PDB file of C-alpha atoms in Angstrom:
ATOM      1  CA  UNK W1173      75.387 299.745 137.768  1.00 51.00           C
ATOM      2  CA  UNK W1174      72.903 297.335 136.298  1.00 54.00           C
ATOM      3  CA  UNK W1175      70.972 297.982 133.138  1.00 57.00           C
ATOM      4  CA  UNK W1176      67.655 298.742 134.867  1.00 63.00           C
ATOM      5  CA  UNK W1177      69.401 301.378 137.008  1.00 67.00           C
ATOM      6  CA  UNK W1178      70.634 303.165 133.902  1.00 69.00           C
ATOM      7  CA  UNK W1179      67.146 303.214 132.420  1.00 73.00           C
ATOM      8  CA  UNK W1180      65.814 304.731 135.637  1.00 72.00           C
ATOM      9  CA  UNK W1181      68.105 307.735 135.108  1.00 71.00           C
ATOM     10  CA  UNK W1182      67.056 308.012 131.467  1.00 74.00           C
ATOM     11  CA  UNK W1183      63.397 308.011 132.490  1.00 73.00           C
ATOM     12  CA  UNK W1184      64.109 310.615 135.155  1.00 70.00           C
ATOM     13  CA  UNK W1185      65.886 312.828 132.623  1.00 74.00           C
ATOM     14  CA  UNK W1186      62.950 312.473 130.219  1.00 73.00           C
ATOM     15  CA  UNK W1187      60.552 313.519 132.969  1.00 71.00           C
ATOM     16  CA  UNK W1188      62.670 316.532 133.875  1.00 73.00           C
ATOM     17  CA  UNK W1189      62.806 317.482 130.201  1.00 78.00           C
ATOM     18  CA  UNK W1190      58.971 317.452 130.059  1.00 77.00           C
ATOM     19  CA  UNK W1191      58.413 319.522 133.226  1.00 79.00           C
ATOM     20  CA  UNK W1192      57.919 322.828 131.361  1.00 82.00           C
ATOM     21  CA  UNK W1193      55.250 321.163 129.204  1.00 84.00           C
ATOM     22  CA  UNK W1194      53.482 319.818 132.289  1.00 86.00           C
ATOM     23  CA  UNK W1195      53.649 323.252 133.933  1.00 87.00           C
ATOM     24  CA  UNK W1196      52.017 324.804 130.856  1.00 86.00           C
ATOM     25  CA  UNK W1197      49.348 322.090 130.838  1.00 90.00           C
ATOM     26  CA  UNK W1198      48.480 322.584 134.507  1.00 91.00           C
ATOM     27  CA  UNK W1199      48.486 326.364 134.161  1.00 90.00           C
ATOM     28  CA  UNK W1200      46.145 326.148 131.183  1.00 91.00           C
ATOM     29  CA  UNK W1201      43.778 323.769 132.970  1.00 94.00           C
ATOM     30  CA  UNK W1202      43.700 325.991 136.066  1.00 94.00           C
ATOM     31  CA  UNK W1203      42.829 329.058 134.001  1.00 91.00           C
ATOM     32  CA  UNK W1204      40.212 327.307 131.853  1.00 93.00           C
ATOM     33  CA  UNK W1205      36.615 327.831 132.965  1.00 94.00           C
ATOM     34  CA  UNK W1206      35.670 324.376 131.667  1.00 95.00           C
ATOM     35  CA  UNK W1207      37.841 322.703 134.306  1.00 94.00           C
ATOM     36  CA  UNK W1208      35.579 321.749 137.240  1.00 94.00           C
ATOM     37  CA  UNK W1209      35.906 323.948 140.310  1.00 94.00           C
ATOM     38  CA  UNK W1210      36.331 320.956 142.628  1.00 93.00           C
ATOM     39  CA  UNK W1211      39.555 320.041 140.790  1.00 93.00           C
ATOM     40  CA  UNK W1212      40.873 323.559 141.231  1.00 93.00           C
ATOM     41  CA  UNK W1213      39.983 323.436 144.924  1.00 93.00           C
ATOM     42  CA  UNK W1214      41.817 320.109 145.226  1.00 92.00           C
ATOM     43  CA  UNK W1215      44.906 321.644 143.634  1.00 92.00           C
ATOM     44  CA  UNK W1216      44.684 324.697 145.909  1.00 92.00           C
ATOM     45  CA  UNK W1217      44.370 322.413 148.954  1.00 91.00           C
ATOM     46  CA  UNK W1218      47.486 320.505 147.912  1.00 89.00           C
ATOM     47  CA  UNK W1219      49.422 323.746 147.472  1.00 87.00           C
ATOM     48  CA  UNK W1220      48.197 324.918 150.884  1.00 88.00           C
ATOM     49  CA  UNK W1221      49.371 321.619 152.373  1.00 85.00           C
ATOM     50  CA  UNK W1222      52.825 322.209 150.920  1.00 81.00           C
ATOM     51  CA  UNK W1223      53.213 325.682 152.408  1.00 82.00           C
ATOM     52  CA  UNK W1224      51.665 325.076 155.835  1.00 81.00           C
ATOM     53  CA  UNK W1225      53.875 323.791 158.639  1.00 77.00           C
ATOM     54  CA  UNK W1226      51.360 321.046 159.512  1.00 77.00           C
ATOM     55  CA  UNK W1227      52.288 317.808 157.722  1.00 73.00           C
ATOM     56  CA  UNK W1228      51.555 314.097 157.962  1.00 75.00           C
ATOM     57  CA  UNK W1229      55.293 313.610 158.348  1.00 75.00           C
ATOM     58  CA  UNK W1230      57.126 316.643 159.820  1.00 74.00           C
ATOM     59  CA  UNK W1231      59.614 318.302 157.466  1.00 68.00           C
ATOM     60  CA  UNK W1232      62.177 318.151 160.283  1.00 73.00           C
ATOM     61  CA  UNK W1233      62.629 314.450 159.538  1.00 74.00           C
ATOM     62  CA  UNK W1234      65.272 314.217 156.823  1.00 75.00           C
ATOM     63  CA  UNK W1235      64.067 312.868 153.475  1.00 77.00           C
ATOM     64  CA  UNK W1236      60.745 311.519 154.789  1.00 75.00           C
ATOM     65  CA  UNK W1237      59.474 315.002 155.615  1.00 74.00           C
ATOM     66  CA  UNK W1238      59.988 316.201 152.065  1.00 75.00           C
ATOM     67  CA  UNK W1239      58.955 312.892 150.512  1.00 78.00           C
ATOM     68  CA  UNK W1240      55.410 313.159 151.863  1.00 78.00           C
ATOM     69  CA  UNK W1241      55.086 316.677 150.420  1.00 79.00           C
ATOM     70  CA  UNK W1242      56.318 315.471 147.038  1.00 80.00           C
ATOM     71  CA  UNK W1243      54.011 312.446 147.160  1.00 83.00           C
ATOM     72  CA  UNK W1244      50.957 314.583 147.934  1.00 84.00           C
ATOM     73  CA  UNK W1245      51.853 317.024 145.167  1.00 85.00           C
ATOM     74  CA  UNK W1246      52.378 314.317 142.542  1.00 85.00           C
ATOM     75  CA  UNK W1247      49.192 312.447 143.470  1.00 88.00           C
ATOM     76  CA  UNK W1248      47.093 315.604 143.356  1.00 90.00           C
ATOM     77  CA  UNK W1249      48.625 316.739 140.059  1.00 89.00           C
ATOM     78  CA  UNK W1250      47.932 313.304 138.587  1.00 89.00           C
ATOM     79  CA  UNK W1251      44.322 313.425 139.809  1.00 91.00           C
ATOM     80  CA  UNK W1252      43.938 317.005 138.564  1.00 92.00           C
ATOM     81  CA  UNK W1253      45.136 316.206 135.055  1.00 91.00           C
ATOM     82  CA  UNK W1254      43.420 312.811 134.784  1.00 91.00           C
ATOM     83  CA  UNK W1255      40.019 314.126 135.928  1.00 92.00           C
ATOM     84  CA  UNK W1256      39.958 317.262 133.799  1.00 93.00           C
ATOM     85  CA  UNK W1257      37.496 316.963 130.905  1.00 94.00           C
ATOM     86  CA  UNK W1258      39.175 315.016 128.118  1.00 94.00           C
ATOM     87  CA  UNK W1259      38.629 317.599 125.371  1.00 94.00           C
ATOM     88  CA  UNK W1260      39.964 320.388 127.617  1.00 94.00           C
ATOM     89  CA  UNK W1261      42.968 318.281 128.601  1.00 93.00           C
ATOM     90  CA  UNK W1262      43.762 317.447 124.950  1.00 93.00           C
ATOM     91  CA  UNK W1263      43.421 321.080 123.887  1.00 92.00           C
ATOM     92  CA  UNK W1264      45.769 322.334 126.593  1.00 91.00           C
ATOM     93  CA  UNK W1265      48.208 319.470 126.033  1.00 89.00           C
ATOM     94  CA  UNK W1266      48.533 320.492 122.376  1.00 87.00           C
ATOM     95  CA  UNK W1267      48.989 324.134 123.326  1.00 85.00           C
ATOM     96  CA  UNK W1268      51.596 323.187 125.923  1.00 83.00           C
ATOM     97  CA  UNK W1269      53.519 321.067 123.427  1.00 81.00           C
ATOM     98  CA  UNK W1270      53.514 323.588 120.572  1.00 79.00           C
ATOM     99  CA  UNK W1271      54.275 326.665 122.688  1.00 68.00           C
ATOM    100  CA  UNK W1272      50.955 328.486 122.403  1.00 67.00           C
ATOM    101  CA  UNK W1273      50.003 327.927 126.039  1.00 65.00           C
ATOM    102  CA  UNK W1274      48.672 330.744 128.198  1.00 68.00           C
ATOM    103  CA  UNK W1275      51.698 330.398 130.482  1.00 66.00           C
ATOM    104  CA  UNK W1276      53.888 331.827 127.744  1.00 69.00           C
ATOM    105  CA  UNK W1277      51.534 334.785 127.318  1.00 74.00           C
ATOM    106  CA  UNK W1278      51.380 335.308 131.076  1.00 75.00           C
ATOM    107  CA  UNK W1279      55.169 335.275 131.293  1.00 75.00           C
ATOM    108  CA  UNK W1280      55.244 337.977 128.612  1.00 80.00           C
ATOM    109  CA  UNK W1281      52.923 340.089 130.790  1.00 80.00           C
ATOM    110  CA  UNK W1282      55.218 339.564 133.782  1.00 79.00           C
ATOM    111  CA  UNK W1283      58.172 340.578 131.629  1.00 82.00           C
ATOM    112  CA  UNK W1284      56.349 343.766 130.624  1.00 85.00           C
ATOM    113  CA  UNK W1285      55.467 344.574 134.252  1.00 83.00           C
ATOM    114  CA  UNK W1286      58.900 343.910 135.731  1.00 82.00           C
ATOM    115  CA  UNK W1287      60.951 345.349 132.885  1.00 82.00           C
ATOM    116  CA  UNK W1288      64.701 345.277 133.619  1.00 85.00           C
ATOM    117  CA  UNK W1289      64.168 343.373 136.863  1.00 84.00           C
ATOM    118  CA  UNK W1290      62.716 340.429 134.920  1.00 81.00           C
ATOM    119  CA  UNK W1291      65.813 340.367 132.716  1.00 82.00           C
ATOM    120  CA  UNK W1292      68.135 340.424 135.753  1.00 84.00           C
ATOM    121  CA  UNK W1293      66.247 337.536 137.377  1.00 80.00           C
ATOM    122  CA  UNK W1294      66.256 335.563 134.114  1.00 77.00           C
ATOM    123  CA  UNK W1295      69.947 336.223 133.557  1.00 79.00           C
ATOM    124  CA  UNK W1296      70.805 335.109 137.093  1.00 80.00           C
ATOM    125  CA  UNK W1297      68.828 331.889 136.655  1.00 74.00           C
ATOM    126  CA  UNK W1298      70.396 331.222 133.264  1.00 73.00           C
ATOM    127  CA  UNK W1299      73.842 331.900 134.670  1.00 77.00           C
ATOM    128  CA  UNK W1300      73.268 329.390 137.463  1.00 71.00           C
ATOM    129  CA  UNK W1301      71.203 326.762 135.661  1.00 68.00           C
ATOM    130  CA  UNK W1302      71.358 327.578 131.950  1.00 69.00           C
ATOM    131  CA  UNK W1303      73.802 324.820 131.170  1.00 70.00           C
ATOM    132  CA  UNK W1304      71.033 322.351 132.044  1.00 65.00           C
ATOM    133  CA  UNK W1305      69.499 323.142 128.648  1.00 66.00           C
ATOM    134  CA  UNK W1306      72.278 321.134 126.994  1.00 71.00           C
ATOM    135  CA  UNK W1307      71.499 317.376 127.048  1.00 72.00           C
ATOM    136  CA  UNK W1308      75.212 316.500 127.072  1.00 77.00           C
ATOM    137  CA  UNK W1309      75.724 318.607 130.185  1.00 78.00           C
ATOM    138  CA  UNK W1310      72.774 316.922 131.899  1.00 73.00           C
ATOM    139  CA  UNK W1311      74.188 313.483 131.024  1.00 76.00           C
ATOM    140  CA  UNK W1312      77.582 314.520 132.368  1.00 81.00           C
ATOM    141  CA  UNK W1313      76.077 315.842 135.610  1.00 76.00           C
ATOM    142  CA  UNK W1314      74.007 312.676 136.066  1.00 75.00           C
ATOM    143  CA  UNK W1315      77.108 310.557 135.454  1.00 79.00           C
ATOM    144  CA  UNK W1316      79.100 312.526 138.070  1.00 81.00           C
ATOM    145  CA  UNK W1317      76.220 312.286 140.538  1.00 76.00           C
ATOM    146  CA  UNK W1318      75.863 308.558 139.878  1.00 77.00           C
ATOM    147  CA  UNK W1319      79.617 308.091 140.343  1.00 80.00           C
ATOM    148  CA  UNK W1320      79.623 309.903 143.686  1.00 79.00           C
ATOM    149  CA  UNK W1321      76.556 307.944 144.770  1.00 74.00           C
ATOM    150  CA  UNK W1322      78.058 304.558 143.920  1.00 73.00           C
ATOM    151  CA  UNK W1323      81.595 305.457 144.993  1.00 69.00           C
ATOM    152  CA  UNK W1324      82.869 305.029 141.438  1.00 59.00           C
ATOM    153  CA  UNK W1325      81.885 301.355 141.371  1.00 58.00           C
ATOM    154  CA  UNK W1326      79.708 300.472 138.411  1.00 53.00           C
ATOM    155  CA  UNK W1327      78.280 296.963 138.101  1.00 50.00           C
TER     156      UNK W1327
END
């Protein structure tokens, strides 16, 4: 595998690592009254597009069907974040990074409402995917995936 290919996986891993922060940022922007309504409508339209069976490229087509959904989602999320008022975006970015985001508070409310069921769901998810919290495990999984993808031949 060439050097640029390796960096692509590093960048992908960095993005995956930041996903919880981005989720907190988006959640905070959606809940904030200072975020323009038209941006929230745009986000809602994108989510509706994802769940409706009508697509630009039918989901029945392997890879392409899901790729158009992912493309629409990423473009809309980028537009949503980029067009939010700068001071609101900065405020929620800081909250998302330091763990004081509303998403954390909302998850606490869900935990209180669901009680033991929340713990069972969390435990199941951690049992299945909890090892992904360890960077060494993620590197190992990416290496195995890369090896199966390239047939064990590295350039």
